[in-house]
Tab-separated table of C-alpha atoms and ligand atoms in Angstrom:
chain	number	residue	atom	x	y	z
A	1	MET	CA	67.727	117.685	79.117
A	2	SER	CA	64.163	117.534	80.422
A	3	LYS	CA	62.763	120.651	82.125
A	4	ASN	CA	62.520	119.135	85.599
A	5	ILE	CA	66.130	117.905	85.541
A	6	GLU	CA	67.731	121.159	84.293
A	7	PRO	CA	67.621	122.940	87.693
A	8	ILE	CA	69.200	119.888	89.333
A	9	TYR	CA	72.067	120.009	86.850
A	10	ARG	CA	72.495	123.772	87.379
A	11	GLN	CA	72.721	123.236	91.107
A	12	ILE	CA	75.325	120.482	90.696
A	13	LYS	CA	77.420	122.813	88.503
A	14	ASP	CA	77.165	125.640	91.043
A	15	ARG	CA	78.097	123.376	93.953
A	16	ASN	CA	81.149	121.982	92.150
A	17	PRO	CA	82.737	125.012	90.450
A	18	GLY	CA	85.517	124.466	87.925
A	19	GLU	CA	85.133	120.689	87.784
A	20	THR	CA	84.507	120.611	84.045
A	21	GLU	CA	85.011	116.879	83.467
A	22	PHE	CA	82.657	116.114	86.359
A	23	HIS	CA	80.011	118.456	84.906
A	24	GLN	CA	80.415	116.776	81.495
A	25	ALA	CA	79.941	113.261	82.908
A	26	VAL	CA	76.923	114.279	85.025
A	27	ARG	CA	75.287	116.120	82.140
A	28	GLU	CA	75.574	113.110	79.836
A	29	VAL	CA	73.797	110.886	82.364
A	30	LEU	CA	71.140	113.446	83.333
A	31	GLU	CA	70.245	114.043	79.676
A	32	SER	CA	69.101	110.407	79.466
A	33	LEU	CA	66.912	110.432	82.582
A	34	GLY	CA	63.801	112.465	81.652
A	35	PRO	CA	61.717	109.426	80.601
A	36	VAL	CA	62.933	107.459	83.635
A	37	LEU	CA	61.404	110.004	86.036
A	38	VAL	CA	58.109	109.798	84.137
A	39	ARG	CA	57.965	106.032	84.745
A	40	HIS	CA	59.457	106.266	88.248
A	41	PRO	CA	58.143	109.408	89.971
A	42	GLU	CA	59.437	107.985	93.269
A	43	PHE	CA	63.022	108.647	92.110
A	44	ALA	CA	62.238	112.373	91.855
A	45	GLU	CA	60.368	112.427	95.149
A	46	LEU	CA	63.251	110.712	96.947
A	47	LYS	CA	65.805	113.029	95.280
A	48	ILE	CA	67.786	110.146	93.817
A	49	ILE	CA	69.456	112.269	91.106
A	50	GLU	CA	70.635	114.865	93.652
A	51	ARG	CA	71.884	112.104	95.976
A	52	VAL	CA	73.620	110.013	93.318
A	53	SER	CA	75.512	113.092	92.084
A	54	GLU	CA	77.013	113.845	95.502
A	55	PRO	CA	79.894	111.545	96.532
A	56	GLU	CA	79.308	109.702	99.794
A	57	ARG	CA	82.847	110.585	100.902
A	58	GLN	CA	85.866	112.447	99.448
A	59	ILE	CA	89.333	112.004	100.879
A	60	ILE	CA	92.239	114.314	99.949
A	61	PHE	CA	95.628	113.744	101.497
A	62	ARG	CA	99.308	114.699	101.428
A	63	VAL	CA	101.753	112.207	99.938
A	64	PRO	CA	105.327	113.090	100.899
A	65	TRP	CA	108.145	110.918	99.515
A	66	GLN	CA	111.876	111.067	98.915
A	67	ASP	CA	113.412	110.911	95.436
A	68	ASP	CA	116.690	109.135	94.652
A	69	ARG	CA	118.700	112.280	95.405
A	70	GLY	CA	117.202	112.444	98.872
A	71	GLU	CA	115.027	115.445	98.047
A	72	ILE	CA	111.545	115.543	99.599
A	73	ARG	CA	108.649	115.716	97.140
A	74	ILE	CA	105.006	116.342	97.907
A	75	ASN	CA	102.059	115.096	95.881
A	76	ARG	CA	98.335	115.095	96.513
A	77	GLY	CA	96.337	111.884	96.916
A	78	PHE	CA	92.598	111.425	96.338
A	79	ARG	CA	89.946	108.796	96.954
A	80	VAL	CA	86.356	109.621	96.110
A	81	GLU	CA	84.003	106.972	97.501
A	82	PHE	CA	81.061	107.822	95.332
A	83	ASN	CA	78.286	105.335	95.929
A	84	SER	CA	77.955	102.081	97.871
A	85	ALA	CA	74.300	101.207	97.285
A	86	LEU	CA	75.184	98.106	95.250
A	87	GLY	CA	78.316	96.969	97.053
A	88	VAL	CA	81.756	97.968	98.337
A	89	TYR	CA	83.361	101.043	96.801
A	90	LYS	CA	85.195	99.779	93.702
A	91	GLY	CA	87.293	101.561	91.109
A	92	GLY	CA	90.833	102.250	90.013
A	93	LEU	CA	93.694	104.542	91.030
A	94	ARG	CA	95.215	106.932	88.486
A	95	PHE	CA	98.730	108.367	88.764
A	96	HIS	CA	99.103	111.180	86.236
A	97	PRO	CA	100.177	114.840	86.579
A	98	SER	CA	96.775	116.006	85.264
A	99	VAL	CA	94.876	114.403	88.181
A	100	ASN	CA	92.695	116.757	90.232
A	101	LEU	CA	89.489	116.439	92.232
A	102	GLY	CA	87.217	117.121	89.243
A	103	ILE	CA	88.826	114.348	87.195
A	104	ILE	CA	88.610	111.838	90.037
A	105	LYS	CA	84.959	112.802	90.589
A	106	PHE	CA	84.064	112.328	86.937
A	107	LEU	CA	85.750	108.928	86.964
A	108	GLY	CA	84.054	107.944	90.243
A	109	PHE	CA	80.642	109.045	88.978
A	110	GLU	CA	81.057	107.038	85.755
A	111	GLN	CA	82.271	104.065	87.787
A	112	VAL	CA	79.023	103.919	89.791
A	113	PHE	CA	76.996	103.313	86.628
A	114	LYS	CA	79.583	101.158	84.866
A	115	ASN	CA	79.744	98.859	87.862
A	116	ALA	CA	75.951	98.666	87.979
A	117	LEU	CA	75.944	97.484	84.350
A	118	THR	CA	78.107	94.479	85.253
A	119	CYS	CA	75.309	93.235	87.583
A	120	GLN	CA	77.955	92.414	90.183
A	121	PRO	CA	77.776	93.590	93.811
A	122	ILE	CA	80.082	96.602	93.495
A	123	GLY	CA	79.600	100.290	94.265
A	124	GLY	CA	81.662	103.030	92.607
A	125	ALA	CA	84.834	104.931	93.547
A	126	LYS	CA	87.997	106.363	92.041
A	127	GLY	CA	91.292	107.639	93.376
A	128	GLY	CA	94.793	108.580	92.460
A	129	SER	CA	97.425	111.252	92.589
A	130	ASP	CA	99.012	114.030	90.543
A	131	PHE	CA	102.261	112.025	90.806
A	132	ASP	CA	103.975	111.525	87.430
A	133	PRO	CA	105.478	108.023	87.183
A	134	LYS	CA	107.315	108.899	83.934
A	135	GLY	CA	111.091	108.883	84.333
A	136	LYS	CA	110.962	107.697	87.955
A	137	SER	CA	113.154	104.819	89.114
A	138	ASP	CA	111.634	101.613	90.499
A	139	ASN	CA	112.700	102.678	93.975
A	140	GLU	CA	111.016	106.057	93.615
A	141	ILE	CA	107.811	104.384	92.453
A	142	MET	CA	107.987	102.056	95.452
A	143	ARG	CA	108.553	104.844	97.956
A	144	PHE	CA	105.723	106.869	96.466
A	145	CYS	CA	103.319	103.895	96.562
A	146	GLN	CA	104.276	103.154	100.170
A	147	SER	CA	103.633	106.737	101.232
A	148	PHE	CA	100.329	106.833	99.306
A	149	MET	CA	99.130	103.632	100.989
A	150	THR	CA	100.313	104.747	104.431
A	151	GLU	CA	97.458	107.245	104.372
A	152	LEU	CA	94.949	105.416	102.172
A	153	TYR	CA	94.991	102.065	104.010
A	154	ARG	CA	92.715	103.311	106.813
A	155	HIS	CA	89.931	103.894	104.288
A	156	LEU	CA	90.205	100.498	102.566
A	157	GLY	CA	89.087	96.972	103.378
A	158	GLU	CA	87.605	93.984	101.620
A	159	HIS	CA	84.125	95.000	102.821
A	160	THR	CA	84.702	98.748	102.458
A	161	ASP	CA	86.716	99.968	99.490
A	162	VAL	CA	88.717	97.948	96.952
A	163	PRO	CA	90.933	99.897	94.497
A	164	ALA	CA	92.612	98.636	91.302
A	165	GLY	CA	94.731	100.175	88.519
A	166	ASP	CA	94.094	102.877	85.932
A	167	ILE	CA	96.434	105.222	84.023
A	168	GLY	CA	99.937	104.963	85.489
A	169	VAL	CA	98.972	102.189	87.915
A	170	GLY	CA	99.633	98.618	86.755
A	171	GLY	CA	101.023	95.390	88.180
A	172	ARG	CA	104.195	96.969	89.571
A	173	GLU	CA	102.402	99.747	91.453
A	174	LEU	CA	99.655	97.439	92.746
A	175	GLY	CA	102.380	95.150	94.118
A	176	TYR	CA	104.015	97.957	96.093
A	177	LEU	CA	100.612	99.220	97.279
A	178	PHE	CA	99.514	95.759	98.410
A	179	GLY	CA	102.862	95.123	100.116
A	180	GLN	CA	102.514	98.280	102.187
A	181	TYR	CA	98.866	97.536	103.054
A	182	LYS	CA	99.873	94.062	104.242
A	183	ARG	CA	102.756	95.446	106.278
A	184	ILE	CA	100.728	98.135	108.050
A	185	THR	CA	97.683	95.993	108.804
A	186	ASN	CA	99.449	92.667	109.374
A	187	ARG	CA	96.733	91.032	107.255
A	188	TYR	CA	97.065	89.158	103.965
A	189	GLU	CA	93.749	90.573	102.845
A	190	SER	CA	93.831	89.624	99.148
A	191	THR	CA	90.463	91.166	98.359
A	192	VAL	CA	91.560	94.681	99.321
A	193	LEU	CA	93.031	95.334	95.853
A	194	THR	CA	92.380	93.840	92.418
A	195	GLY	CA	94.717	93.537	89.462
A	196	LYS	CA	97.183	91.660	91.660
A	197	GLY	CA	99.837	89.413	90.103
A	198	VAL	CA	98.477	85.956	89.283
A	199	HIS	CA	101.042	84.296	91.588
A	200	TRP	CA	100.006	86.411	94.611
A	201	GLY	CA	96.230	86.383	94.534
A	202	GLY	CA	95.372	87.964	91.187
A	203	SER	CA	92.901	86.655	88.645
A	204	ARG	CA	93.824	85.331	85.244
A	205	VAL	CA	92.486	87.586	82.465
A	206	ARG	CA	92.390	90.746	84.646
A	207	THR	CA	95.360	92.188	82.726
A	208	GLU	CA	93.633	91.549	79.399
A	209	ALA	CA	90.077	92.175	80.584
A	210	THR	CA	89.372	95.803	79.681
A	211	GLY	CA	90.739	95.497	76.162
A	212	TYR	CA	89.261	92.059	75.484
A	213	GLY	CA	85.908	93.130	76.924
A	214	ALA	CA	85.831	96.268	74.772
A	215	VAL	CA	86.393	94.173	71.655
A	216	TYR	CA	83.622	91.740	72.650
A	217	PHE	CA	81.281	94.710	72.954
A	218	VAL	CA	82.285	95.976	69.502
A	219	ARG	CA	81.825	92.448	68.110
A	220	GLU	CA	78.232	92.547	69.420
A	221	MET	CA	77.622	96.023	67.957
A	222	LEU	CA	78.760	94.733	64.576
A	223	LYS	CA	76.599	91.594	64.897
A	224	ILE	CA	73.495	93.778	65.237
A	225	ARG	CA	74.520	95.396	61.943
A	226	ARG	CA	75.095	91.942	60.409
A	227	GLN	CA	78.826	92.520	60.194
A	228	SER	CA	81.939	91.060	61.814
A	229	LEU	CA	85.454	92.106	62.765
A	230	GLU	CA	86.967	89.972	60.012
A	231	GLY	CA	89.188	92.118	57.794
A	232	LYS	CA	88.221	95.441	59.435
A	233	ILE	CA	90.855	98.195	59.564
A	234	CYS	CA	91.201	99.532	63.111
A	235	VAL	CA	92.919	102.378	64.911
A	236	VAL	CA	93.536	102.188	68.680
A	237	SER	CA	94.822	105.233	70.567
A	238	GLY	CA	97.258	104.833	73.458
A	239	SER	CA	99.681	101.960	73.952
A	240	GLY	CA	99.062	101.130	77.595
A	241	ASN	CA	97.156	98.308	79.242
A	242	VAL	CA	93.784	98.897	77.577
A	243	ALA	CA	95.212	99.651	74.124
A	244	ILE	CA	97.527	96.619	74.074
A	245	TYR	CA	94.846	94.046	74.887
A	246	THR	CA	92.316	95.753	72.644
A	247	MET	CA	94.785	95.345	69.790
A	248	GLU	CA	95.474	91.749	70.785
A	249	LYS	CA	91.816	90.698	70.716
A	250	LEU	CA	91.063	92.678	67.547
A	251	GLY	CA	93.891	90.768	65.866
A	252	LYS	CA	92.661	87.412	67.190
A	253	LEU	CA	89.189	88.090	65.810
A	254	GLY	CA	90.519	88.841	62.333
A	255	ALA	CA	90.750	92.638	62.286
A	256	ARG	CA	93.888	94.593	61.339
A	257	VAL	CA	95.147	97.341	63.656
A	258	ILE	CA	97.243	99.826	61.706
A	259	ALA	CA	97.920	102.572	64.267
A	260	CYS	CA	98.452	103.212	67.967
A	261	SER	CA	100.002	106.080	69.948
A	262	ASP	CA	101.251	107.582	73.179
A	263	SER	CA	101.188	111.159	74.401
A	264	ASN	CA	104.187	112.040	72.180
A	265	GLY	CA	103.073	110.682	68.828
A	266	VAL	CA	101.503	108.097	66.547
A	267	ILE	CA	102.826	104.920	64.929
A	268	VAL	CA	101.263	103.858	61.632
A	269	ASP	CA	102.112	100.399	60.334
A	270	GLU	CA	99.925	99.466	57.369
A	271	LYS	CA	101.033	95.816	57.609
A	272	GLY	CA	99.481	95.618	61.048
A	273	ILE	CA	100.934	96.680	64.401
A	274	ASP	CA	103.571	94.250	65.723
A	275	LEU	CA	102.066	93.633	69.140
A	276	ASP	CA	104.963	91.649	70.582
A	277	LEU	CA	107.152	94.662	69.930
A	278	VAL	CA	104.661	97.086	71.514
A	279	LYS	CA	104.424	94.835	74.577
A	280	ARG	CA	108.203	94.681	74.909
A	281	LEU	CA	108.639	98.451	74.452
A	282	LYS	CA	105.794	99.452	76.758
A	283	GLU	CA	105.298	96.679	79.315
A	284	VAL	CA	108.883	95.519	79.798
A	285	GLU	CA	111.240	98.323	78.807
A	286	ARG	CA	108.889	101.268	79.537
A	287	ARG	CA	109.991	103.152	76.423
A	288	ARG	CA	108.216	105.530	74.037
A	289	ILE	CA	106.161	104.324	71.055
A	290	ALA	CA	108.499	106.341	68.773
A	291	ASP	CA	111.075	103.553	69.206
A	292	TYR	CA	108.768	101.189	67.262
A	293	ALA	CA	109.977	102.810	64.027
A	294	ASN	CA	113.560	101.734	64.800
A	295	TYR	CA	112.489	98.108	64.423
A	296	HIS	CA	110.090	98.381	61.462
A	297	LYS	CA	111.509	100.510	58.710
A	298	ASP	CA	108.256	100.876	56.756
A	299	ALA	CA	106.274	101.984	59.813
A	300	LYS	CA	105.795	105.745	60.089
A	301	TYR	CA	106.169	107.727	63.303
A	302	LEU	CA	104.214	110.979	63.420
A	303	ALA	CA	105.674	113.093	66.218
A	304	GLY	CA	102.834	115.041	67.861
A	305	GLY	CA	100.498	113.479	65.274
A	306	ASN	CA	96.732	113.093	65.492
A	307	ILE	CA	95.727	109.428	65.321
A	308	TRP	CA	92.128	110.235	64.325
A	309	LYS	CA	93.317	111.432	60.918
A	310	ILE	CA	94.318	107.869	59.992
A	311	PRO	CA	91.466	106.347	57.931
A	312	CYS	CA	89.847	103.334	59.618
A	313	GLN	CA	86.554	101.454	59.880
A	314	ILE	CA	86.741	100.945	63.629
A	315	ALA	CA	88.139	103.454	66.126
A	316	MET	CA	88.848	102.428	69.710
A	317	PRO	CA	90.050	105.382	71.810
A	318	SER	CA	92.016	103.811	74.681
A	319	ALA	CA	94.161	106.618	76.126
A	320	THR	CA	92.320	109.322	78.073
A	321	GLN	CA	89.290	111.641	78.447
A	322	ASN	CA	88.289	114.082	75.695
A	323	GLU	CA	90.853	112.792	73.233
A	324	ILE	CA	88.315	112.938	70.339
A	325	SER	CA	87.229	116.506	69.551
A	326	GLY	CA	84.357	117.481	67.254
A	327	ASP	CA	86.825	117.907	64.382
A	328	ASP	CA	88.416	114.524	65.081
A	329	ALA	CA	84.965	112.915	65.028
A	330	ARG	CA	84.146	114.578	61.684
A	331	GLN	CA	87.456	113.385	60.294
A	332	LEU	CA	86.707	109.804	61.407
A	333	VAL	CA	83.216	109.868	59.903
A	334	ASN	CA	84.448	111.389	56.618
A	335	ASN	CA	87.131	108.706	56.397
A	336	GLY	CA	84.521	105.932	56.574
A	337	CYS	CA	84.571	104.934	60.249
A	338	ILE	CA	81.483	102.837	61.081
A	339	VAL	CA	82.046	101.901	64.742
A	340	VAL	CA	83.533	103.727	67.725
A	341	GLY	CA	84.102	101.638	70.896
A	342	GLU	CA	85.410	103.557	73.874
A	343	GLY	CA	88.066	101.717	75.894
A	344	ALA	CA	89.167	104.875	77.714
A	345	ASN	CA	86.817	106.685	80.098
A	346	MET	CA	84.848	109.492	78.373
A	347	PRO	CA	87.323	109.859	75.487
A	348	THR	CA	84.883	111.713	73.220
A	349	THR	CA	83.897	115.350	73.782
A	350	ARG	CA	80.210	116.312	73.767
A	351	GLU	CA	80.619	117.764	70.290
A	352	GLY	CA	82.299	114.580	69.074
A	353	VAL	CA	79.473	112.405	70.379
A	354	LYS	CA	76.939	114.585	68.567
A	355	VAL	CA	78.879	114.163	65.317
A	356	PHE	CA	78.752	110.359	65.699
A	357	PHE	CA	75.011	110.390	66.380
A	358	ASP	CA	74.276	112.765	63.494
A	359	ALA	CA	76.266	110.504	61.157
A	360	GLY	CA	74.345	107.427	62.373
A	361	ILE	CA	77.466	105.387	63.058
A	362	ALA	CA	77.549	102.814	65.884
A	363	TYR	CA	78.828	104.555	69.006
A	364	GLY	CA	79.612	102.524	72.153
A	365	PRO	CA	80.112	104.736	75.256
A	366	SER	CA	82.844	103.939	77.749
A	367	LYS	CA	80.727	102.983	80.749
A	368	ALA	CA	79.354	100.045	78.770
A	369	VAL	CA	82.286	99.223	76.492
A	370	ASN	CA	85.115	99.227	79.050
A	371	ALA	CA	83.212	97.553	81.912
A	372	GLY	CA	85.089	94.278	81.358
A	373	GLY	CA	88.033	95.449	83.466
A	374	VAL	CA	86.060	96.115	86.615
A	375	ALA	CA	83.838	93.089	85.947
A	376	THR	CA	86.926	90.885	86.030
A	377	SER	CA	88.061	92.696	89.174
A	378	ALA	CA	84.808	91.497	90.735
A	379	LEU	CA	85.622	87.972	89.498
A	380	GLU	CA	89.008	88.354	91.209
A	381	MET	CA	87.230	89.288	94.459
A	382	GLN	CA	84.998	86.250	94.054
A	383	GLN	CA	88.034	83.954	93.635
A	384	ASN	CA	89.809	85.557	96.608
A	385	ALA	CA	86.736	85.175	98.824
A	386	SER	CA	86.510	81.461	98.049
A	387	ARG	CA	90.328	81.009	98.011
A	388	ASP	CA	89.981	79.686	94.513
A	389	SER	CA	91.833	80.299	91.254
A	390	TRP	CA	90.128	79.810	87.921
A	391	SER	CA	91.664	78.855	84.559
A	392	PHE	CA	92.219	81.427	81.821
A	393	GLU	CA	89.580	79.836	79.576
A	394	PHE	CA	86.911	79.720	82.291
A	395	THR	CA	87.546	83.335	83.354
A	396	GLU	CA	87.577	84.587	79.788
A	397	ARG	CA	84.285	82.836	79.078
A	398	LYS	CA	82.735	84.605	82.059
A	399	LEU	CA	84.057	87.966	80.811
A	400	ASP	CA	82.601	87.298	77.365
A	401	GLU	CA	79.205	86.412	78.901
A	402	ILE	CA	79.213	89.590	81.005
A	403	MET	CA	80.051	91.818	78.021
A	404	THR	CA	77.523	90.100	75.773
A	405	ASN	CA	74.875	90.655	78.468
A	406	ILE	CA	75.792	94.323	78.927
A	407	HIS	CA	75.477	94.796	75.189
A	408	ALA	CA	72.112	93.010	75.041
A	409	ARG	CA	70.636	94.905	77.989
A	410	THR	CA	71.821	98.338	76.886
A	411	HIS	CA	70.570	97.671	73.365
A	412	GLU	CA	67.150	96.483	74.599
A	413	THR	CA	66.758	99.365	77.039
A	414	ALA	CA	67.518	101.904	74.308
A	415	GLU	CA	64.677	100.415	72.239
A	416	GLU	CA	62.333	100.281	75.217
A	417	TYR	CA	62.985	103.982	75.899
A	418	GLY	CA	62.358	105.014	72.301
A	419	ALA	CA	66.012	105.496	71.275
A	420	PRO	CA	66.908	102.424	69.196
A	421	GLY	CA	70.649	101.997	68.614
A	422	ASN	CA	71.487	104.684	71.186
A	423	TYR	CA	73.838	102.932	73.633
A	424	VAL	CA	74.251	106.139	75.660
A	425	VAL	CA	70.576	106.120	76.606
A	426	GLY	CA	70.661	102.319	76.965
A	427	ALA	CA	73.625	102.335	79.352
A	428	ASN	CA	72.591	105.361	81.418
A	429	VAL	CA	68.988	104.240	81.895
A	430	THR	CA	69.829	100.594	82.673
A	431	ALA	CA	72.518	101.547	85.174
A	432	PHE	CA	70.630	104.413	86.809
A	433	ILE	CA	67.521	102.310	87.459
A	434	ARG	CA	69.627	99.596	89.086
A	435	VAL	CA	71.438	102.037	91.379
A	436	ALA	CA	68.261	104.036	92.108
A	437	ASN	CA	66.249	100.956	93.083
A	438	ALA	CA	68.949	99.952	95.555
A	439	MET	CA	69.078	103.491	96.985
A	440	VAL	CA	65.303	103.521	97.440
A	441	ALA	CA	65.465	100.136	99.190
A	442	LEU	CA	68.206	101.296	101.565
A	443	GLY	CA	66.308	104.391	102.685
A	444	CYS	CA	67.475	107.969	103.150
A	445	ILE	CA	71.151	107.361	103.979
B	1	NDP	P1	98.058	103.084	80.915
B	1	NDP	O1	98.756	103.973	81.858
B	1	NDP	O2	98.443	101.655	80.848
B	1	NDP	O3	98.169	103.663	79.429
B	1	NDP	C1	97.688	104.931	79.122
B	1	NDP	C2	97.986	105.232	77.659
B	1	NDP	O4	97.289	106.404	77.284
B	1	NDP	C3	99.457	105.509	77.406
B	1	NDP	O5	99.778	105.132	76.102
B	1	NDP	C4	99.519	107.019	77.582
B	1	NDP	O6	100.606	107.626	76.902
B	1	NDP	C5	98.208	107.464	76.997
B	1	NDP	N1	97.769	108.695	77.675
B	1	NDP	C6	97.440	108.826	78.975
B	1	NDP	N2	97.129	110.093	79.283
B	1	NDP	C7	97.246	110.769	78.145
B	1	NDP	C8	97.057	112.125	77.812
B	1	NDP	N3	96.664	113.035	78.720
B	1	NDP	N4	97.255	112.471	76.520
B	1	NDP	C9	97.656	111.551	75.590
B	1	NDP	N5	97.855	110.246	75.867
B	1	NDP	C10	97.650	109.868	77.105
B	1	NDP	O7	96.510	103.243	81.263
B	1	NDP	P2	95.284	102.292	80.877
B	1	NDP	O8	95.537	101.645	79.567
B	1	NDP	O9	94.993	101.448	82.055
B	1	NDP	O10	94.093	103.338	80.758
B	1	NDP	C11	93.724	103.933	79.515
B	1	NDP	C12	92.289	104.438	79.594
B	1	NDP	O11	91.420	103.330	79.868
B	1	NDP	C13	92.003	105.448	80.707
B	1	NDP	O12	91.002	106.335	80.262
B	1	NDP	C14	91.447	104.589	81.837
B	1	NDP	O13	90.649	105.342	82.709
B	1	NDP	C15	90.627	103.605	81.017
B	1	NDP	N6	90.299	102.349	81.678
B	1	NDP	C16	91.260	101.538	82.208
B	1	NDP	C17	90.919	100.332	82.788
B	1	NDP	C18	91.930	99.374	83.287
B	1	NDP	O14	91.541	98.273	83.692
B	1	NDP	N7	93.215	99.687	83.274
B	1	NDP	C19	89.489	99.921	82.894
B	1	NDP	C20	88.559	100.814	82.238
B	1	NDP	C21	88.967	101.975	81.678
B	1	NDP	P3	101.876	108.122	77.742
B	1	NDP	O15	102.582	106.886	78.179
B	1	NDP	O16	102.646	108.930	76.764
B	1	NDP	O17	101.339	108.933	78.869
B	2	2IT	O1	87.915	102.628	84.916
B	2	2IT	C1	87.893	101.463	85.348
B	2	2IT	O2	86.871	100.758	85.257
B	2	2IT	C2	89.104	100.915	85.975
B	2	2IT	N1	90.128	101.591	85.990
B	2	2IT	C3	89.091	99.541	86.579
B	2	2IT	C4	88.508	99.566	87.955
B	2	2IT	C5	88.608	98.271	88.725
B	2	2IT	O3	88.282	98.329	89.923
B	2	2IT	O4	88.985	97.230	88.186
C-alpha cells in the first residue's frame, strides 16, 4: 500500500473495529490506488478515499416473526446504503446466520465498485439478516419476509434503493418481499426489487446471469492466453444459484464440471455433474447435495470434504467469502489449476490471492467476474421502466457484451497502470476512477 494511503487505511480500521471482512475488502481496493492518486491529485485533496469508505447510510432494525409453533423469534435486519454517486443504491439481500454489520459492509463496499464496472447507472448497497432459512417452512419464510419488509420498505423506492437476492434469498423470498412492499405502499412498483419472477415483472436471464456472466469472463481470460473452455476440467464450489448456472454455462461451452458442494460436503462425479439432478435437489426439493450420491452410484460424497483438493484446471468458487485459504490455493496450483474465476464475493483470502499471483495463474476477482448478476438486474430495471420484456436471446447477448467489455476494460487498465494480467488492479482502478469522478462532479455531499 502506498505511503500516503496507509494512514487512511489505519483510520478506517480504527473507526470500524472488529469488522474483519470489511477491512479485508477495503485493504484490497486501497492497495491498488497509489498510482491513481499520482495521476489524480484532486482525489486526495477532495478526500475521495475517506468518503468512499464511509457508507452514506446504515440501517439496523429488529425483525420479529412467529414460527409455526406460535413462538416469537427475533432477528436483526440490515441495509447499508453505501454510495449513490452513480445511481440508486443497488445490491442484494443475504439471509444467513453468519450475517453481521461487517459482512454487509464488505459486500456493500464491493458492490459500489462492481456496479461501477458494469457502466450502468447504479450505486452500491447490501442488506440482509442473520435469519437462517434452512429447515424453515414456506409459511415461516413468508412471515419472516413480511416482517423484514415491514421495516425496510420505508427506505426503498425505484429512485432510491433497489434490493435483489444473494445467499438465502432467491425467487421465493423476493416474491414474499415484493408482495409485502406492494401491500404496504399500495403501489405496483416493479422496479423496487430485481430478480422478480418472469411472469410478474422479472427479466429473463436474471436467474442465470451471475453464473453465465462469470463463465463469459473466464472465457475471455482464456482467450487472452490463446485457450478455450473446450475439454477443461472444472470444479465449482456451492450448489446454489451462482454455482448451478456457472456449471450450466461451463457445460454448454464444452468444459466438464466434476465437483460441486454445499456447506456439509462435496460431490465428485468424474463423468460430469448431472445438472438436472442438482437443480431438482436444490431448486425444487431444497435438499442437501449429499443426496446426489443416492442417484449416481459412482459419484463420491465427501462429508465435510474440501473441494479445493480435487484436481482441476479451472476453479470457480461460488459459495461464500474466504472459502479458499492459502493452503487451498497452494493445493489448486500444485494440482495444475490455470484459471480461478470468482463467482462468490471475495471467496479467496489475502494469502490465497498472493499464492495465485506468485504462481502466475489467471486470477479473476469477484467484483469483475460476478458483475453479470447485478448488470442483468439493471437490465431488469430498464425493462420495468419502459414496461417492456425482452427475449432470452436478446438479454443474454446484452449480458455477454457487458461481461466482455468488463474483461476488456479491466485488462487494458491493468496494462496502463503497469500491472499486465493483474485483474485486481484493473478492476479496482477502473471502478474507483468512475466512482471518484462522479463524486467530484457532485460536490462535497
Ligand atoms: P445461494 O443461497 O443460492 O447458494 C449458496 C451456496 O453456497 C449453497 O450451496 C450454500 O450451501 C453455500 N454456502 C453458503 N454459505 C456458506 C458457508 N458459510 N460455508 C459453506 N458453504 C456455504 O446463494 P448464491 O448462489 O446466490 O450466492 C453464492 C455467492 O455468490 C455469494 O458469495 C454471493 O454473495 C455471490 N453472488 C451472488 C449473486 C446472485 O445474483 N445471486 C451475484 C453476485 C455474487 P448451504 O446450502 O449448505 O448453505
Ligand atoms: O453480489 C451481488 O452482486 C448480488 N447479490 C446481486 C445484486 C443485484 O442487485 O442484482
